[in-house]
Structure formats: structure tokens, C-alpha cells
Short mmCIF file of C-alpha atoms in Angstrom, two decimals:
data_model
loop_
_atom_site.label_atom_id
_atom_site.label_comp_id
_atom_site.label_asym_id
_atom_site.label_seq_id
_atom_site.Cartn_x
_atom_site.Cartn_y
_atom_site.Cartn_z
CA UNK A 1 0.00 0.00 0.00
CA UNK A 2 1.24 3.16 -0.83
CA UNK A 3 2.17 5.82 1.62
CA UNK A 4 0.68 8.37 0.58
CA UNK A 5 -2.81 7.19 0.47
CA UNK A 6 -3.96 9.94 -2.01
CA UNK A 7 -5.55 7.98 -3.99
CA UNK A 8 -8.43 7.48 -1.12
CA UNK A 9 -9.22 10.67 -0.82
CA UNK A 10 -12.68 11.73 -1.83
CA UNK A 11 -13.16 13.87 -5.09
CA UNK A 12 -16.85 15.23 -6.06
CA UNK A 13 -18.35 11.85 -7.57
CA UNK A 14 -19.79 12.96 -10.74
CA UNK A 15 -22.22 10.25 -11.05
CA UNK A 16 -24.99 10.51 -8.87
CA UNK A 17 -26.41 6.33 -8.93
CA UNK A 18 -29.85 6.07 -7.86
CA UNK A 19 -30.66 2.71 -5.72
CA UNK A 20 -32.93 1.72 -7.18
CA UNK A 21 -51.60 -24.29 -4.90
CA UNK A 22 -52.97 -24.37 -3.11
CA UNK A 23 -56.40 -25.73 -2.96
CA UNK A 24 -58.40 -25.48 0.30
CA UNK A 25 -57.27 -28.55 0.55
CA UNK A 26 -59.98 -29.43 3.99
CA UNK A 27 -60.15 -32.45 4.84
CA UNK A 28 -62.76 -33.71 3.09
CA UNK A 29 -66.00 -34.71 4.73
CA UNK A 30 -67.00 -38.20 5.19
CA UNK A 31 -70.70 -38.83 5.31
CA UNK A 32 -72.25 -41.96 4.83
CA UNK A 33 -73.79 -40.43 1.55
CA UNK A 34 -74.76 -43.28 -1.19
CA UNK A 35 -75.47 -43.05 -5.26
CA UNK A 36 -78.42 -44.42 -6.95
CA UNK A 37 -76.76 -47.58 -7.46
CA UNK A 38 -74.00 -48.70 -5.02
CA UNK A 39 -73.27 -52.80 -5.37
CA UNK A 40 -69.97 -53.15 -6.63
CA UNK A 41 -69.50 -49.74 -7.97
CA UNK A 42 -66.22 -48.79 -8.35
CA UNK A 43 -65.83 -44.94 -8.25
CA UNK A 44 -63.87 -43.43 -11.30
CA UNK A 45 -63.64 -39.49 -10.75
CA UNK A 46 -60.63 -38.06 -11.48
CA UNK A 47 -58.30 -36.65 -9.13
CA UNK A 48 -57.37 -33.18 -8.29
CA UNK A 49 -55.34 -31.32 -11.06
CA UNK A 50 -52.48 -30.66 -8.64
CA UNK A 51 -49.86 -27.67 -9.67
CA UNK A 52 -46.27 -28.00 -8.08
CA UNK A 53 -43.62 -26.09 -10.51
CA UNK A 54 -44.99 -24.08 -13.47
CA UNK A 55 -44.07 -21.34 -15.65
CA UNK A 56 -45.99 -18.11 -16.51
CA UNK A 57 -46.42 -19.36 -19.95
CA UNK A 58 -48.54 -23.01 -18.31
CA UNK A 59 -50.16 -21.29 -16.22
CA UNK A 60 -52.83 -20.38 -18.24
CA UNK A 61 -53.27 -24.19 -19.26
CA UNK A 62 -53.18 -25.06 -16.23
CA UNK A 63 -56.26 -23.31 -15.25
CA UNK A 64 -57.69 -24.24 -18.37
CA UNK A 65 -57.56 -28.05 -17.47
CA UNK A 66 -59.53 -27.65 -14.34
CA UNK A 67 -62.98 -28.46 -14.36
CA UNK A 68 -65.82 -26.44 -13.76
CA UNK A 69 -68.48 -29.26 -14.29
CA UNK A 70 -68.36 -32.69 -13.33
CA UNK A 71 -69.91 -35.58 -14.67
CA UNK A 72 -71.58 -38.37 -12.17
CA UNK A 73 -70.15 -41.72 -12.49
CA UNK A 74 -71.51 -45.01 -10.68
CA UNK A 75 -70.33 -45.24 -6.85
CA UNK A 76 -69.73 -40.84 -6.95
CA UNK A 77 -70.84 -39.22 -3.71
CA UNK A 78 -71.11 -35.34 -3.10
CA UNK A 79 -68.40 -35.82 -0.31
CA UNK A 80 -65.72 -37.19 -2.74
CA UNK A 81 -66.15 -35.38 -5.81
CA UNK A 82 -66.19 -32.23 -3.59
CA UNK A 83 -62.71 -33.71 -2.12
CA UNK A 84 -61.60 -35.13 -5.07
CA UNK A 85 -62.18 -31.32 -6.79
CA UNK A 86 -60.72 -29.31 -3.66
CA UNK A 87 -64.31 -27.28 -3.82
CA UNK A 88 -64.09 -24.74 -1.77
CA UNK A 89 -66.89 -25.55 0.99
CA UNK A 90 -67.05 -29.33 0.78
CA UNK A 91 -70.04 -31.50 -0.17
CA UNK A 92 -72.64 -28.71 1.14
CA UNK A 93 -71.32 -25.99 -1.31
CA UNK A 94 -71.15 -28.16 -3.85
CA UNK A 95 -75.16 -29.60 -2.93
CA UNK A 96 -76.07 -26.25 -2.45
CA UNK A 97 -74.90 -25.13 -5.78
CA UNK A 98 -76.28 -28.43 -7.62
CA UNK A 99 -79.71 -28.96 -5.31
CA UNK A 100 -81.75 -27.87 -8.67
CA UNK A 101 -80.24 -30.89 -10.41
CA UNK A 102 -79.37 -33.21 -7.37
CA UNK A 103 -82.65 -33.10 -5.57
CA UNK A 104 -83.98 -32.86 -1.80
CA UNK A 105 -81.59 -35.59 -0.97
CA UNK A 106 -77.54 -34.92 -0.84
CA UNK A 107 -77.29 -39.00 -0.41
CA UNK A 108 -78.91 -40.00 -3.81
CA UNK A 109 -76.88 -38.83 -6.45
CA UNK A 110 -77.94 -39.99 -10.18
CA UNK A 111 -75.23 -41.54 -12.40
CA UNK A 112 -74.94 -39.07 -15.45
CA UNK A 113 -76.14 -35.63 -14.21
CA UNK A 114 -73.82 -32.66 -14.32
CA UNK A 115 -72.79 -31.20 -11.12
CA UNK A 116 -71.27 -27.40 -11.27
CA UNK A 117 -67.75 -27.56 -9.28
CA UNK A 118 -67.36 -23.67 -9.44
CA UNK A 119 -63.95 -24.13 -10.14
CA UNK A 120 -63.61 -21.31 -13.04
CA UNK A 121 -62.92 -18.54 -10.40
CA UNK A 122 -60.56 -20.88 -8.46
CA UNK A 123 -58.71 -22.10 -11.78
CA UNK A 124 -58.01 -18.16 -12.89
CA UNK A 125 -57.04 -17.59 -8.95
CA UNK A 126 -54.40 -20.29 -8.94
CA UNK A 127 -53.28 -19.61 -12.73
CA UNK A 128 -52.38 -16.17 -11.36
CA UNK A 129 -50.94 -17.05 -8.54
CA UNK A 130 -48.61 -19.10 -10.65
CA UNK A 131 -48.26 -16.83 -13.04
CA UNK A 132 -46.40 -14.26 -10.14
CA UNK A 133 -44.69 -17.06 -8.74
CA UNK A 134 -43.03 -17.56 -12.26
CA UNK A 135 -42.47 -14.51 -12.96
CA UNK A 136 -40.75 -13.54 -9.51
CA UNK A 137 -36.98 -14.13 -9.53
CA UNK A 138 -35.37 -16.99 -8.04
CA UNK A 139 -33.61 -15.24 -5.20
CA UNK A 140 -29.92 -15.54 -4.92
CA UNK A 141 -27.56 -17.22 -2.34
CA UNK A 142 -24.15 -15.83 -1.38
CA UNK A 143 -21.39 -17.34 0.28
CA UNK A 144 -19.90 -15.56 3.27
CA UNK A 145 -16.72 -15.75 1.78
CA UNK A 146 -14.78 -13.69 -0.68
CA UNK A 147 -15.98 -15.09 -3.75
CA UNK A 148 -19.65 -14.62 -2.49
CA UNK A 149 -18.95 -11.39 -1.22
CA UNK A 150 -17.50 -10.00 -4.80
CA UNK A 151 -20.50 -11.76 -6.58
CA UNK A 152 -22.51 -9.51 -4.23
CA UNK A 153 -21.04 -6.53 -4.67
CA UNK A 154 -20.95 -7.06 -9.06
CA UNK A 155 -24.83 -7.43 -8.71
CA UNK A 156 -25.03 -4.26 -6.36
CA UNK A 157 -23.02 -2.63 -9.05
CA UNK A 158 -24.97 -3.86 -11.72
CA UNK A 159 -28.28 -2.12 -10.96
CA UNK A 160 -26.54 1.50 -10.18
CA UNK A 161 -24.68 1.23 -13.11
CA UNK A 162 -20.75 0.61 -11.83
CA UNK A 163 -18.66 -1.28 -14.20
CA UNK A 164 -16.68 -3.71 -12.73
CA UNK A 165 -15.39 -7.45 -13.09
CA UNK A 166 -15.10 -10.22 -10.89
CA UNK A 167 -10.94 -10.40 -11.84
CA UNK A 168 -10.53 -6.72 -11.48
CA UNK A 169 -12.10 -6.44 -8.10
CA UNK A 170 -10.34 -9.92 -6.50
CA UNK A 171 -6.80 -8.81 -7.91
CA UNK A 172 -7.23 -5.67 -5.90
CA UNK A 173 -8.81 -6.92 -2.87
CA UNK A 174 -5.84 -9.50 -2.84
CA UNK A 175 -3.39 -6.53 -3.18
CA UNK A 176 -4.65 -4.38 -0.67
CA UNK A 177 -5.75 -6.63 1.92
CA UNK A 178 -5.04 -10.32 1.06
CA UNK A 179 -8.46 -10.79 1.22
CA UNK A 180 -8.88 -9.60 5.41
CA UNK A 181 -12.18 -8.09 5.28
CA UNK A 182 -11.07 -6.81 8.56
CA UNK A 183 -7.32 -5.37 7.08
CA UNK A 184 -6.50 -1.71 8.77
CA UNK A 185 -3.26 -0.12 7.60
CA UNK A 186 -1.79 1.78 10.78
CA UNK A 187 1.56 3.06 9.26
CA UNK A 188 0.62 5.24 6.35
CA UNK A 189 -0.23 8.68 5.81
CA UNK A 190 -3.75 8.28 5.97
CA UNK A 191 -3.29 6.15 9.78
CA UNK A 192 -1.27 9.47 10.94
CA UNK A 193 -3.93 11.36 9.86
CA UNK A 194 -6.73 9.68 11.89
CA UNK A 195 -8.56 8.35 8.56
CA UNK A 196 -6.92 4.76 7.93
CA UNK A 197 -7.74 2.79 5.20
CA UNK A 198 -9.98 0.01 6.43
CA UNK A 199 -11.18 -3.37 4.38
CA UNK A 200 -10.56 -5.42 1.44
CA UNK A 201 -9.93 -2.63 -0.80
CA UNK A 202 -8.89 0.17 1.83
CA UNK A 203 -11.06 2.71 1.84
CA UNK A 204 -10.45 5.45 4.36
CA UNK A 205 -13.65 6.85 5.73
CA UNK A 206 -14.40 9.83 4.17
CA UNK A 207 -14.04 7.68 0.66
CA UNK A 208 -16.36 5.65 1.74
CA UNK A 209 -19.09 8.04 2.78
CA UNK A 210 -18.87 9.83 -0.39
CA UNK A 211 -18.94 6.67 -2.89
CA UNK A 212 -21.44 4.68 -0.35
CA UNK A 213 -23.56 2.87 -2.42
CA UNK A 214 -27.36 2.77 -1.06
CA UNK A 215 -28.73 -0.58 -0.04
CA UNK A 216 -25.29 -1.88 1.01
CA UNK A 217 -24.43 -1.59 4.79
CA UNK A 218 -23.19 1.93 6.46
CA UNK A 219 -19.97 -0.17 7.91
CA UNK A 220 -17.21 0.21 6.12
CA UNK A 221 -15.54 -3.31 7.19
CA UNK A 222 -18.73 -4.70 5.48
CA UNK A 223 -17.30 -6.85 2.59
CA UNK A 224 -19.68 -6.04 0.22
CA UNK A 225 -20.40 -2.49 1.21
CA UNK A 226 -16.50 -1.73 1.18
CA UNK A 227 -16.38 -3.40 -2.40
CA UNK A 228 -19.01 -1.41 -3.53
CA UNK A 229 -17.55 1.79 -2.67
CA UNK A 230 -14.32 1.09 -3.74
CA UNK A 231 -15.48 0.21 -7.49
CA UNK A 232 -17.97 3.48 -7.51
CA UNK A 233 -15.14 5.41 -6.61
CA UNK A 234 -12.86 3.69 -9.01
CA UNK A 235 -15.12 4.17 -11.18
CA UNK A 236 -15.53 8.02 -11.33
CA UNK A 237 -11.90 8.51 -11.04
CA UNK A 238 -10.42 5.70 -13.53
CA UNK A 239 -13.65 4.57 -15.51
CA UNK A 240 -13.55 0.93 -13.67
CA UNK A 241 -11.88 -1.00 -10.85
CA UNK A 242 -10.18 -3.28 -13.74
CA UNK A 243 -8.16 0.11 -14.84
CA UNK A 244 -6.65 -0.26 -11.39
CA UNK A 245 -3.42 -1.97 -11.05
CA UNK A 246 -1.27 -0.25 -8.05
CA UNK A 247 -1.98 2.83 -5.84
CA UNK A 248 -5.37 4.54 -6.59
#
């Protein structure tokens, strides 16, 4: 490091950077309801469409491929279709929205009439649910190291507009502080003046408060807040950290 230190002195920064399915899914209830014709019936509704991991883009078929009527097949009681079709309500929404077609009696259910699920305003809830889901971002992971903490920073930099690489920052940080996040130089000019340069890329303070970059921590022995103010300041004084090789 050199002894002078004037290269962390704080100039006007002429860039001012701006920071920017569930179904109801009750448990379904289990009344001894019966169909029209029971003996050996073996029930054959289909399950619920179930939605796990989809795109925007199947989203919209996705909600297209769940029913909104239901056909009744031999064995079919109001409790299982509702269950089978996550209705929202159970067996007495689904009775109470069918009882024109179903009759007085929620136990007798005829093989072959159509029941409404009311599933259209359900399918276009969960298609846009999906649809956000998809669309949102996968959120990163760093590692608290100095690999993760200079992918950080590059992403920081990357929505105010810093230039910046990955080898330019790490050939500096392993310059000026071998990679210490916690590196304070005690001898130089900078020390004897009561501002030392602190960090992975040795920023005295006043540096730091004028390059800070918003969102990024006010410490300046934070790893990625120190790296971030380094490279802005790098930036408006040599056009990128990769233009610095030595003293800056």
C-alpha cells in the first residue's frame, strides 16, 4: 500500500447512482352419503389437477384443465367429488350449488347428471398465482466468503450502473488486503492522519461516505459495502476497478 494514500481521498463523484396451490385442501368430509346404485360400484372421478412447478407461460393451461363441471359416475358421492375437486366448501357448497339438479336428498346422487364444481374462479385464482410465482426471480444465495462477497457486490453494481469485473475487483482486494475483510493499515499517511484505510480494498472513511452505495451496509468493514464503494469510486476517477493496477 502506498504511503501516501492519495488515492483514497474523496473527489466530487460525478455520477450521482440512484438505488434503485394451493387448494383449500380441507379435509374432506366423510358422510355416509350413497349413489343411486351402489353394489360393486367402483368410483372413477378423477383426481385433483395438482400444480407444483410451473411457468408463466402453463399457467394459463393449467387453469384451463380444471374443471368447472363434473360428470356423475356409478359409486360418486357429493363428499368425494367435492374432495376429489378441492371445492371450496365441501359437499354442502357443492349440494347447495347443484340442489336444482341433485334433488332434496344430498345421499342420492344420479349416475350421469352434471354437477357445477365452481372451479372457473378458483382455476383463474391459482393460474395467477402461478403466473407471479413464475415470474418472480429466483432469489440468490451468497457465500460468506470472498468469492460470495464480490458476486454480491458485481450485482449491487450492476443495478446503479458501476462497471466492474469479478478479476478486477479480487486482484485488488488481494493486493490491498489479502483478502482480510477486517485489514487496517496503521503506518501510512492516511493512519497518521486519523482516517486509515480500512477493508478489502482500503477505503479510508471519508471515501467511503462519499462513494457509499445505497442498499449496502453503512460499515465500512462490510465486505460487500467496502467493495461497492471502492469500485464506484474507481469508477468516477479511472472509468472501472479493472483500470486499477497499483496505488489509486
Amino acid at each position: 500500500m502506498p504511503a501516501k494514500g492519495k488515492h483514497r481521498r474523496p473527489k466530487q463523484n460525478p455520477i450521482t447512482r440512484k438505488l434503485a396451490l394451493a387448494g383449500t385442501g380441507g379435509a374432506a368430509l366423510t358422510l355416509p352419503l350413497i349413489s343411486a346404485t351402489t353394489a360393486g360400484a367402483v368410483g372413477t372421478s378423477a383426481p385433483a389437477a395438482a400444480v407444483t412447478s410451473v411457468t408463466a407461460a402453463t399457467a394459463v393451461n393449467v387453469a384451463a384443465t380444471l374443471p368447472t363441471t363434473y360428470s356423475v359416475v356409478v359409486g360418486d358421492t357429493l363428499s368425494e367429488i367435492a374432495a376429489d375437486h378441492s371445492v371450496s366448501g365441501g359437499w354442502k357448497q357443492l349440494y347447495e350449488a347443484n340442489r336444482a339438479v341433485v334433488g332434496d336428498n344430498p345421499s342420492v346422487i344420479r349416475p350421469g347428471i352434471k354437477l357445477t364444481l365452481g372451479a372457473k374462479e378458483k382455476a383463474a385464482t391459482t393460474a395467477g398465482t402461478a403466473a407471479k410465482t413464475a415470474a418472480k426471480p429466483a432469489s440468490s444465495s451468497y457465500s460468506n466468503n470472498l468469492d460470495g462477497w464480490i458476486r454480491e457486490s458485481l450485482d449491487v453494481m450492476a443495478k446503479h450502473g458501476i462497471p466492474g469485473s469479478y478479476n478486477g475487483i479480487h486482484r485488488n482486494v488481494m493486493r490491498e488486503s489479502s483478502g482480510n475483510p477486517k485489514a487496517i493499515n496503521l503506518w501510512d499517511i492516511n493512519a497518521r492522519n486519523g482516517i486509515p484505510s480500512k477493508g478489502l480494498l482500503q477505503v479510508i472513511d471519508p471515501t467511503f461516505k462519499a462513494y457509499h452505495v445505497p442498499g449496502t451496509s453503512l460499515d465500512s468493514y462490510d465486505p460487500v459495502a467496502n467493495i461497492t464503494a471502492a469500485c464506484n469510486y474507481a469508477a468516477a476517477r479511472y472509468g472501472s476497478i479493472d483500470n486499477v493496477n497499483g496505488a489509486y
